[in-house]
PDB file of C-alpha atoms and ligand atoms in Angstrom:
ATOM      1  CA  MET A   1       0.000   0.000   0.000  1.00  0.00           C
ATOM      2  CA  THR A   2       1.313   3.456  -0.849  1.00  0.00           C
ATOM      3  CA  ILE A   3       0.225   6.844   0.438  1.00  0.00           C
ATOM      4  CA  GLU A   4       0.732   9.995  -1.633  1.00  0.00           C
ATOM      5  CA  VAL A   5       0.043  13.342   0.045  1.00  0.00           C
ATOM      6  CA  ILE A   6      -0.410  16.250  -2.338  1.00  0.00           C
ATOM      7  CA  GLU A   7      -1.002  19.953  -1.817  1.00  0.00           C
ATOM      8  CA  SER A   8      -4.693  20.661  -2.249  1.00  0.00           C
ATOM      9  CA  LYS A   9      -4.269  22.973  -5.213  1.00  0.00           C
ATOM     10  CA  LEU A  10      -2.206  20.362  -7.095  1.00  0.00           C
ATOM     11  CA  PHE A  11      -4.347  17.387  -6.050  1.00  0.00           C
ATOM     12  CA  ALA A  12      -6.690  16.919  -9.034  1.00  0.00           C
ATOM     13  CA  GLY A  13      -3.876  17.249 -11.587  1.00  0.00           C
ATOM     14  CA  ALA A  14      -1.568  14.872  -9.730  1.00  0.00           C
ATOM     15  CA  VAL A  15      -4.284  12.223  -9.446  1.00  0.00           C
ATOM     16  CA  ALA A  16      -5.189  12.665 -13.126  1.00  0.00           C
ATOM     17  CA  ASP A  17      -1.511  12.208 -14.100  1.00  0.00           C
ATOM     18  CA  GLU A  18      -1.340   8.944 -12.117  1.00  0.00           C
ATOM     19  CA  ILE A  19      -4.511   7.686 -13.825  1.00  0.00           C
ATOM     20  CA  VAL A  20      -3.061   8.529 -17.262  1.00  0.00           C
ATOM     21  CA  GLN A  21       0.124   6.645 -16.349  1.00  0.00           C
ATOM     22  CA  ILE A  22      -1.658   3.508 -15.094  1.00  0.00           C
ATOM     23  CA  LEU A  23      -4.104   3.308 -18.009  1.00  0.00           C
ATOM     24  CA  SER A  24      -1.423   3.964 -20.621  1.00  0.00           C
ATOM     25  CA  GLU A  25       0.736   1.175 -19.179  1.00  0.00           C
ATOM     26  CA  ALA A  26      -2.240  -1.223 -19.154  1.00  0.00           C
ATOM     27  CA  ILE A  27      -3.160  -0.387 -22.762  1.00  0.00           C
ATOM     28  CA  GLU A  28       0.502  -0.755 -23.777  1.00  0.00           C
ATOM     29  CA  GLU A  29       0.672  -4.170 -22.098  1.00  0.00           C
ATOM     30  CA  ARG A  30      -2.701  -5.657 -23.072  1.00  0.00           C
ATOM     31  CA  GLY A  31      -4.028  -3.543 -25.935  1.00  0.00           C
ATOM     32  CA  SER A  32      -6.977  -2.266 -23.910  1.00  0.00           C
ATOM     33  CA  ALA A  33      -7.841  -1.419 -20.309  1.00  0.00           C
ATOM     34  CA  SER A  34     -10.755  -1.432 -17.892  1.00  0.00           C
ATOM     35  CA  LEU A  35     -11.423   1.489 -15.545  1.00  0.00           C
ATOM     36  CA  VAL A  36     -13.947   1.622 -12.698  1.00  0.00           C
ATOM     37  CA  LEU A  37     -15.011   5.124 -11.659  1.00  0.00           C
ATOM     38  CA  ALA A  38     -15.656   6.368  -8.152  1.00  0.00           C
ATOM     39  CA  GLY A  39     -18.817   8.346  -7.544  1.00  0.00           C
ATOM     40  CA  GLY A  40     -19.581  11.197  -5.175  1.00  0.00           C
ATOM     41  CA  SER A  41     -18.110  14.696  -5.413  1.00  0.00           C
ATOM     42  CA  THR A  42     -14.364  14.264  -4.837  1.00  0.00           C
ATOM     43  CA  PRO A  43     -13.506  12.731  -8.229  1.00  0.00           C
ATOM     44  CA  ALA A  44     -15.268  15.456 -10.267  1.00  0.00           C
ATOM     45  CA  ALA A  45     -12.209  17.760 -10.326  1.00  0.00           C
ATOM     46  CA  VAL A  46     -10.000  14.802 -11.302  1.00  0.00           C
ATOM     47  CA  TYR A  47     -12.336  13.820 -14.155  1.00  0.00           C
ATOM     48  CA  ARG A  48     -12.371  17.437 -15.366  1.00  0.00           C
ATOM     49  CA  SER A  49      -8.550  17.426 -15.435  1.00  0.00           C
ATOM     50  CA  LEU A  50      -8.580  14.203 -17.474  1.00  0.00           C
ATOM     51  CA  GLY A  51     -10.945  15.769 -20.006  1.00  0.00           C
ATOM     52  CA  LEU A  52      -8.717  18.746 -20.788  1.00  0.00           C
ATOM     53  CA  PRO A  53      -5.432  19.129 -22.665  1.00  0.00           C
ATOM     54  CA  PRO A  54      -2.796  17.855 -22.222  1.00  0.00           C
ATOM     55  CA  ARG A  55      -4.148  14.785 -20.435  1.00  0.00           C
ATOM     56  CA  VAL A  56      -7.142  14.252 -22.728  1.00  0.00           C
ATOM     57  CA  GLU A  57      -4.703  13.603 -25.588  1.00  0.00           C
ATOM     58  CA  GLN A  58      -2.521  11.279 -23.518  1.00  0.00           C
ATOM     59  CA  ILE A  59      -5.070   8.452 -23.155  1.00  0.00           C
ATOM     60  CA  GLN A  60      -6.189   6.161 -26.003  1.00  0.00           C
ATOM     61  CA  TRP A  61      -9.854   6.546 -25.003  1.00  0.00           C
ATOM     62  CA  GLY A  62     -11.000   4.101 -27.692  1.00  0.00           C
ATOM     63  CA  ALA A  63      -9.094   1.307 -25.898  1.00  0.00           C
ATOM     64  CA  LEU A  64     -10.943   1.845 -22.615  1.00  0.00           C
ATOM     65  CA  ARG A  65     -13.915   0.069 -21.078  1.00  0.00           C
ATOM     66  CA  VAL A  66     -15.324   2.242 -18.282  1.00  0.00           C
ATOM     67  CA  TYR A  67     -17.672   1.091 -15.520  1.00  0.00           C
ATOM     68  CA  LEU A  68     -19.130   2.643 -12.357  1.00  0.00           C
ATOM     69  CA  GLY A  69     -18.051   1.295  -8.971  1.00  0.00           C
ATOM     70  CA  ASP A  70     -21.469   2.134  -7.645  1.00  0.00           C
ATOM     71  CA  GLU A  71     -24.561   4.013  -8.745  1.00  0.00           C
ATOM     72  CA  ARG A  72     -27.479   5.608  -6.988  1.00  0.00           C
ATOM     73  CA  TRP A  73     -30.850   4.150  -8.048  1.00  0.00           C
ATOM     74  CA  VAL A  74     -31.998   7.344  -9.798  1.00  0.00           C
ATOM     75  CA  PRO A  75     -32.515   8.274 -13.477  1.00  0.00           C
ATOM     76  CA  HIS A  76     -29.299   9.129 -15.362  1.00  0.00           C
ATOM     77  CA  SER A  77     -30.640  12.695 -15.655  1.00  0.00           C
ATOM     78  CA  ASP A  78     -30.807  13.055 -11.863  1.00  0.00           C
ATOM     79  CA  ALA A  79     -28.260  15.357 -10.174  1.00  0.00           C
ATOM     80  CA  MET A  80     -27.377  12.470  -7.823  1.00  0.00           C
ATOM     81  CA  SER A  81     -26.441  10.120 -10.673  1.00  0.00           C
ATOM     82  CA  ASN A  82     -22.767   9.122 -10.712  1.00  0.00           C
ATOM     83  CA  TYR A  83     -23.137   8.402 -14.422  1.00  0.00           C
ATOM     84  CA  ARG A  84     -24.359  11.952 -15.019  1.00  0.00           C
ATOM     85  CA  MET A  85     -21.418  13.370 -13.008  1.00  0.00           C
ATOM     86  CA  ALA A  86     -18.902  11.309 -15.008  1.00  0.00           C
ATOM     87  CA  ASN A  87     -20.526  12.302 -18.288  1.00  0.00           C
ATOM     88  CA  GLU A  88     -20.679  16.012 -17.521  1.00  0.00           C
ATOM     89  CA  THR A  89     -17.161  16.266 -16.082  1.00  0.00           C
ATOM     90  CA  LEU A  90     -15.340  14.002 -18.563  1.00  0.00           C
ATOM     91  CA  PHE A  91     -17.018  11.904 -21.218  1.00  0.00           C
ATOM     92  CA  GLN A  92     -18.984  14.666 -22.944  1.00  0.00           C
ATOM     93  CA  LYS A  93     -15.711  16.602 -23.238  1.00  0.00           C
ATOM     94  CA  ILE A  94     -13.521  13.882 -24.718  1.00  0.00           C
ATOM     95  CA  ALA A  95     -14.908  13.987 -28.265  1.00  0.00           C
ATOM     96  CA  VAL A  96     -14.838  17.796 -28.262  1.00  0.00           C
ATOM     97  CA  GLN A  97     -11.358  18.206 -26.784  1.00  0.00           C
ATOM     98  CA  SER A  98      -9.554  15.376 -28.524  1.00  0.00           C
ATOM     99  CA  GLY A  99     -11.120  15.568 -31.961  1.00  0.00           C
ATOM    100  CA  ALA A 100     -10.720  12.297 -33.826  1.00  0.00           C
ATOM    101  CA  THR A 101     -10.027  10.221 -30.670  1.00  0.00           C
ATOM    102  CA  THR A 102     -12.669   7.518 -30.564  1.00  0.00           C
ATOM    103  CA  ALA A 103     -14.811   7.643 -27.465  1.00  0.00           C
ATOM    104  CA  PRO A 104     -14.342   5.142 -24.635  1.00  0.00           C
ATOM    105  CA  GLN A 105     -17.011   2.555 -23.963  1.00  0.00           C
ATOM    106  CA  LEU A 106     -18.766   3.973 -20.859  1.00  0.00           C
ATOM    107  CA  PHE A 107     -21.122   1.400 -19.322  1.00  0.00           C
ATOM    108  CA  PRO A 108     -23.757   2.886 -17.012  1.00  0.00           C
ATOM    109  CA  VAL A 109     -25.932   0.896 -14.637  1.00  0.00           C
ATOM    110  CA  ASP A 110     -29.394   0.630 -16.214  1.00  0.00           C
ATOM    111  CA  THR A 111     -31.399   2.400 -13.502  1.00  0.00           C
ATOM    112  CA  SER A 112     -34.543   2.191 -15.644  1.00  0.00           C
ATOM    113  CA  ALA A 113     -34.786  -1.534 -14.831  1.00  0.00           C
ATOM    114  CA  SER A 114     -37.904  -2.490 -12.882  1.00  0.00           C
ATOM    115  CA  THR A 115     -35.995  -3.111  -9.617  1.00  0.00           C
ATOM    116  CA  PRO A 116     -32.468  -2.446  -8.272  1.00  0.00           C
ATOM    117  CA  ALA A 117     -31.939  -6.212  -8.023  1.00  0.00           C
ATOM    118  CA  LYS A 118     -32.709  -6.586 -11.741  1.00  0.00           C
ATOM    119  CA  GLY A 119     -30.459  -3.629 -12.502  1.00  0.00           C
ATOM    120  CA  ALA A 120     -27.643  -5.224 -10.507  1.00  0.00           C
ATOM    121  CA  LEU A 121     -28.096  -8.562 -12.267  1.00  0.00           C
ATOM    122  CA  ALA A 122     -28.079  -6.875 -15.680  1.00  0.00           C
ATOM    123  CA  TYR A 123     -24.885  -4.973 -14.788  1.00  0.00           C
ATOM    124  CA  GLU A 124     -23.243  -8.172 -13.634  1.00  0.00           C
ATOM    125  CA  GLN A 125     -24.131  -9.840 -16.927  1.00  0.00           C
ATOM    126  CA  LEU A 126     -22.849  -6.817 -18.870  1.00  0.00           C
ATOM    127  CA  ILE A 127     -19.505  -6.977 -17.033  1.00  0.00           C
ATOM    128  CA  ARG A 128     -19.231 -10.727 -17.633  1.00  0.00           C
ATOM    129  CA  THR A 129     -19.777 -10.182 -21.350  1.00  0.00           C
ATOM    130  CA  GLN A 130     -17.511  -7.176 -21.759  1.00  0.00           C
ATOM    131  CA  GLU A 131     -14.711  -8.657 -19.653  1.00  0.00           C
ATOM    132  CA  LYS A 132     -15.130 -12.078 -21.327  1.00  0.00           C
ATOM    133  CA  LEU A 133     -15.366 -13.864 -17.979  1.00  0.00           C
ATOM    134  CA  LYS A 134     -15.654 -17.599 -17.553  1.00  0.00           C
ATOM    135  CA  GLN A 135     -18.330 -18.985 -15.214  1.00  0.00           C
ATOM    136  CA  ASN A 136     -17.611 -17.938 -11.563  1.00  0.00           C
ATOM    137  CA  GLU A 137     -14.629 -15.845 -12.679  1.00  0.00           C
ATOM    138  CA  LEU A 138     -14.276 -12.353 -11.191  1.00  0.00           C
ATOM    139  CA  PRO A 139     -13.212  -9.390 -13.361  1.00  0.00           C
ATOM    140  CA  GLU A 140      -9.655  -8.146 -12.861  1.00  0.00           C
ATOM    141  CA  PHE A 141     -10.110  -4.446 -13.562  1.00  0.00           C
ATOM    142  CA  ASP A 142      -6.939  -2.587 -14.499  1.00  0.00           C
ATOM    143  CA  LEU A 143      -7.781   0.403 -12.312  1.00  0.00           C
ATOM    144  CA  VAL A 144     -10.519   0.938  -9.739  1.00  0.00           C
ATOM    145  CA  LEU A 145     -11.006   4.438  -8.344  1.00  0.00           C
ATOM    146  CA  LEU A 146     -12.609   4.674  -4.919  1.00  0.00           C
ATOM    147  CA  GLY A 147     -13.672   7.467  -2.585  1.00  0.00           C
ATOM    148  CA  MET A 148     -14.170   7.259   1.170  1.00  0.00           C
ATOM    149  CA  GLY A 149     -17.168   8.571   3.055  1.00  0.00           C
ATOM    150  CA  ASP A 150     -16.705  10.264   6.438  1.00  0.00           C
ATOM    151  CA  ASP A 151     -18.281   7.147   7.983  1.00  0.00           C
ATOM    152  CA  GLY A 152     -15.607   4.917   6.465  1.00  0.00           C
ATOM    153  CA  HIS A 153     -17.718   3.546   3.603  1.00  0.00           C
ATOM    154  CA  THR A 154     -16.402   3.121   0.077  1.00  0.00           C
ATOM    155  CA  ALA A 155     -18.357   2.517  -3.118  1.00  0.00           C
ATOM    156  CA  SER A 156     -21.691   1.507  -1.558  1.00  0.00           C
ATOM    157  CA  LEU A 157     -20.168  -0.765   1.057  1.00  0.00           C
ATOM    158  CA  PHE A 158     -21.567   0.844   4.213  1.00  0.00           C
ATOM    159  CA  PRO A 159     -20.669   0.142   7.843  1.00  0.00           C
ATOM    160  CA  HIS A 160     -22.533  -2.839   9.306  1.00  0.00           C
ATOM    161  CA  CYS A 161     -24.399  -3.357   6.024  1.00  0.00           C
ATOM    162  CA  SER A 162     -24.023  -6.125   3.505  1.00  0.00           C
ATOM    163  CA  LEU A 163     -24.826  -5.995  -0.172  1.00  0.00           C
ATOM    164  CA  SER A 164     -27.608  -8.249  -1.373  1.00  0.00           C
ATOM    165  CA  GLU A 165     -24.750 -10.225  -2.737  1.00  0.00           C
ATOM    166  CA  GLY A 166     -24.380 -10.947  -6.429  1.00  0.00           C
ATOM    167  CA  ASP A 167     -20.911 -12.276  -7.254  1.00  0.00           C
ATOM    168  CA  ILE A 168     -19.839  -9.114  -8.978  1.00  0.00           C
ATOM    169  CA  VAL A 169     -22.656  -6.617  -8.396  1.00  0.00           C
ATOM    170  CA  GLY A 170     -25.089  -6.242  -5.478  1.00  0.00           C
ATOM    171  CA  VAL A 171     -27.682  -3.876  -4.032  1.00  0.00           C
ATOM    172  CA  ALA A 172     -27.184  -1.743  -0.911  1.00  0.00           C
ATOM    173  CA  THR A 173     -29.176   0.823   1.020  1.00  0.00           C
ATOM    174  CA  HIS A 174     -27.495   3.852   2.564  1.00  0.00           C
ATOM    175  CA  PRO A 175     -27.973   3.536   6.361  1.00  0.00           C
ATOM    176  CA  GLN A 176     -29.031   7.177   6.734  1.00  0.00           C
ATOM    177  CA  GLU A 177     -30.735   7.828   3.380  1.00  0.00           C
ATOM    178  CA  GLY A 178     -32.766   4.618   3.430  1.00  0.00           C
ATOM    179  CA  GLU A 179     -35.289   4.337   0.561  1.00  0.00           C
ATOM    180  CA  LYS A 180     -35.112   8.082  -0.166  1.00  0.00           C
ATOM    181  CA  PRO A 181     -33.900   8.952  -3.711  1.00  0.00           C
ATOM    182  CA  GLY A 182     -30.198   8.177  -3.853  1.00  0.00           C
ATOM    183  CA  GLY A 183     -30.370   5.931  -0.797  1.00  0.00           C
ATOM    184  CA  VAL A 184     -30.707   2.693  -2.746  1.00  0.00           C
ATOM    185  CA  ARG A 185     -27.508   1.821  -4.580  1.00  0.00           C
ATOM    186  CA  VAL A 186     -26.114  -0.731  -7.000  1.00  0.00           C
ATOM    187  CA  SER A 187     -22.484  -1.462  -6.148  1.00  0.00           C
ATOM    188  CA  LEU A 188     -19.610  -3.693  -7.139  1.00  0.00           C
ATOM    189  CA  THR A 189     -18.983  -6.246  -4.428  1.00  0.00           C
ATOM    190  CA  ALA A 190     -15.982  -6.128  -2.097  1.00  0.00           C
ATOM    191  CA  LYS A 191     -14.487  -9.305  -3.593  1.00  0.00           C
ATOM    192  CA  THR A 192     -14.755  -7.812  -7.090  1.00  0.00           C
ATOM    193  CA  LEU A 193     -13.136  -4.541  -6.032  1.00  0.00           C
ATOM    194  CA  LYS A 194     -10.381  -6.426  -4.157  1.00  0.00           C
ATOM    195  CA  ASN A 195      -9.635  -8.438  -7.292  1.00  0.00           C
ATOM    196  CA  ALA A 196      -8.524  -5.359  -9.248  1.00  0.00           C
ATOM    197  CA  ARG A 197      -4.959  -5.021 -10.511  1.00  0.00           C
ATOM    198  CA  ARG A 198      -4.799  -1.493  -9.126  1.00  0.00           C
ATOM    199  CA  LEU A 199      -6.958   0.227  -6.482  1.00  0.00           C
ATOM    200  CA  MET A 200      -6.645   3.981  -6.082  1.00  0.00           C
ATOM    201  CA  PHE A 201      -8.375   5.831  -3.257  1.00  0.00           C
ATOM    202  CA  ILE A 202      -8.950   9.546  -3.851  1.00  0.00           C
ATOM    203  CA  VAL A 203      -9.646  11.373  -0.582  1.00  0.00           C
ATOM    204  CA  ASN A 204      -9.398  15.077   0.109  1.00  0.00           C
ATOM    205  CA  GLY A 205     -10.572  17.693   2.609  1.00  0.00           C
ATOM    206  CA  ASP A 206     -10.056  18.276   6.335  1.00  0.00           C
ATOM    207  CA  ALA A 207     -13.439  16.693   7.077  1.00  0.00           C
ATOM    208  CA  LYS A 208     -12.041  13.253   6.153  1.00  0.00           C
ATOM    209  CA  ALA A 209      -8.862  13.532   8.290  1.00  0.00           C
ATOM    210  CA  SER A 210     -10.087  11.797  11.446  1.00  0.00           C
ATOM    211  CA  MET A 211     -11.804   8.957   9.574  1.00  0.00           C
ATOM    212  CA  LEU A 212      -8.742   8.480   7.392  1.00  0.00           C
ATOM    213  CA  LYS A 213      -6.582   8.027  10.474  1.00  0.00           C
ATOM    214  CA  ARG A 214      -9.012   5.370  11.761  1.00  0.00           C
ATOM    215  CA  VAL A 215      -9.031   3.575   8.403  1.00  0.00           C
ATOM    216  CA  LEU A 216      -5.285   3.670   7.715  1.00  0.00           C
ATOM    217  CA  GLU A 217      -3.875   3.460  11.230  1.00  0.00           C
ATOM    218  CA  GLY A 218      -6.653   2.070  13.437  1.00  0.00           C
ATOM    219  CA  GLN A 219      -7.703  -1.440  14.370  1.00  0.00           C
ATOM    220  CA  GLU A 220     -11.445  -1.294  13.751  1.00  0.00           C
ATOM    221  CA  SER A 221     -12.978  -4.113  11.762  1.00  0.00           C
ATOM    222  CA  GLU A 222     -13.847  -4.042   8.062  1.00  0.00           C
ATOM    223  CA  VAL A 223     -17.502  -4.347   9.054  1.00  0.00           C
ATOM    224  CA  GLU A 224     -17.244  -1.099  11.011  1.00  0.00           C
ATOM    225  CA  LEU A 225     -15.071   0.637   8.398  1.00  0.00           C
ATOM    226  CA  PRO A 226     -15.474  -0.978   4.948  1.00  0.00           C
ATOM    227  CA  ALA A 227     -12.662   1.140   3.470  1.00  0.00           C
ATOM    228  CA  ARG A 228     -10.354  -1.050   5.594  1.00  0.00           C
ATOM    229  CA  LEU A 229     -11.310  -3.998   3.358  1.00  0.00           C
ATOM    230  CA  PHE A 230      -8.776  -2.684   0.868  1.00  0.00           C
ATOM    231  CA  VAL A 231      -5.823  -1.943   3.088  1.00  0.00           C
ATOM    232  CA  GLU A 232      -4.499  -5.401   2.140  1.00  0.00           C
ATOM    233  CA  ALA A 233      -5.909  -6.177  -1.315  1.00  0.00           C
ATOM    234  CA  LYS A 234      -4.518  -8.596  -3.925  1.00  0.00           C
ATOM    235  CA  GLY A 235      -3.394  -5.838  -6.272  1.00  0.00           C
ATOM    236  CA  SER A 236      -1.604  -2.621  -5.638  1.00  0.00           C
ATOM    237  CA  VAL A 237      -3.459  -0.156  -3.411  1.00  0.00           C
ATOM    238  CA  SER A 238      -2.582   3.530  -3.422  1.00  0.00           C
ATOM    239  CA  TRP A 239      -4.126   6.325  -1.389  1.00  0.00           C
ATOM    240  CA  PHE A 240      -4.008   9.781  -2.961  1.00  0.00           C
ATOM    241  CA  LEU A 241      -4.691  12.336  -0.221  1.00  0.00           C
ATOM    242  CA  ASP A 242      -4.546  16.073  -0.072  1.00  0.00           C
ATOM    243  CA  THR A 243      -2.768  17.692   2.881  1.00  0.00           C
ATOM    244  CA  GLY A 244      -6.073  18.370   4.646  1.00  0.00           C
ATOM    245  CA  ALA A 245      -7.231  14.756   4.570  1.00  0.00           C
ATOM    246  CA  ALA A 246      -3.764  13.498   5.604  1.00  0.00           C
ATOM    247  CA  ALA A 247      -3.381  15.989   8.472  1.00  0.00           C
ATOM    248  CA  GLN A 248      -3.822  13.427  11.295  1.00  0.00           C
ATOM    249  CA  LEU A 249      -1.786  10.570   9.820  1.00  0.00           C
ATOM    250  CA  SER A 250       1.385   9.643  11.680  1.00  0.00           C
ATOM    251  CA  ARG A 251       3.026   8.403   8.495  1.00  0.00           C
ATOM    252  CA  LYS A 252       2.562  10.499   5.417  1.00  0.00           C
ATOM    253  CA  GLY A 253       4.041   8.425   2.683  1.00  0.00           C
ATOM    254  CA  ALA A 254       5.011   4.803   2.170  1.00  0.00           C
TER     255      ALA A 254
HETATM  256  C1  6PG B   1     -21.048   7.536  -3.995  1.00  0.00           C
HETATM  257  C2  6PG B   1     -19.634   7.064  -3.921  1.00  0.00           C
HETATM  258  C3  6PG B   1     -19.180   7.009  -2.503  1.00  0.00           C
HETATM  259  C4  6PG B   1     -18.215   8.168  -2.371  1.00  0.00           C
HETATM  260  C5  6PG B   1     -17.981   8.531  -0.942  1.00  0.00           C
HETATM  261  C6  6PG B   1     -17.185   9.839  -0.856  1.00  0.00           C
HETATM  262  O1  6PG B   1     -21.777   7.093  -4.879  1.00  0.00           O
HETATM  263  O2  6PG B   1     -21.378   8.424  -3.176  1.00  0.00           O
HETATM  264  O3  6PG B   1     -19.309   6.034  -4.640  1.00  0.00           O
HETATM  265  O4  6PG B   1     -18.573   5.838  -2.081  1.00  0.00           O
HETATM  266  O5  6PG B   1     -16.986   7.823  -2.995  1.00  0.00           O
HETATM  267  O6  6PG B   1     -19.255   8.714  -0.327  1.00  0.00           O
HETATM  268  O7  6PG B   1     -17.993  10.827  -1.433  1.00  0.00           O
HETATM  269  P1  6PG B   1     -17.454  12.330  -1.620  1.00  0.00           P
HETATM  270  O8  6PG B   1     -16.355  12.253  -2.619  1.00  0.00           O
HETATM  271  O9  6PG B   1     -18.663  13.085  -2.128  1.00  0.00           O
HETATM  272  O10 6PG B   1     -16.979  12.782  -0.262  1.00  0.00           O
END
């Protein structure tokens, strides 16, 4: 596990540069790459940086398959939709900014399905097809981006909650939001996220500092703090923090 602490004003650009590097290496090695996006508000500035020169010209977007790590059960037009955020901050800009570059394949969760469980099942089947998985095989995404909530959740893996478990995709309900719009979520499962080649947490802001210390340096269980599920994952795990989020850590880099 590595920890990178970056000055707040340089944070989005530094994270975007690391994403360009990882995806370019994966495409170089295997001819294409799979990227799983984090939702919420933190990644928006990073996605904007990726969608502008010079970075937008540094990625072979046509070689990318892009998924969502989790999605709120709302229409894609809803302000709470992670798909909408990713589209508005990055994917709508790629064609404009990079001209002839072919667009990436961005796979949203179909939140128009009749139930979240059906939506989760359909997303699982889509991932199996696109990632050419054998029966019972888990996807090995090249890069998974994750945020961390101030309660220690990540994706839609909430404290003391379990996903209605599919193998790859399940359904969760936010403990505070409940059935309110945005409360019901479709999320990749912990075992799927842990199976990624690279996991990259993107956490910034003073408000996350105390929770980050508990997650990275505490002893609480993964049930209490699901972000701790990934402290020891199969692939490489990196935490990209701004100085505010890292303020209470006793070790700032590793
Ligand atoms: C979501 C995210 C969620 C997010 C954290 C942090 O759909 O909300 O996937 O896991 O990453 O809640 O959110 P912020 O970046 O908004 O603090």
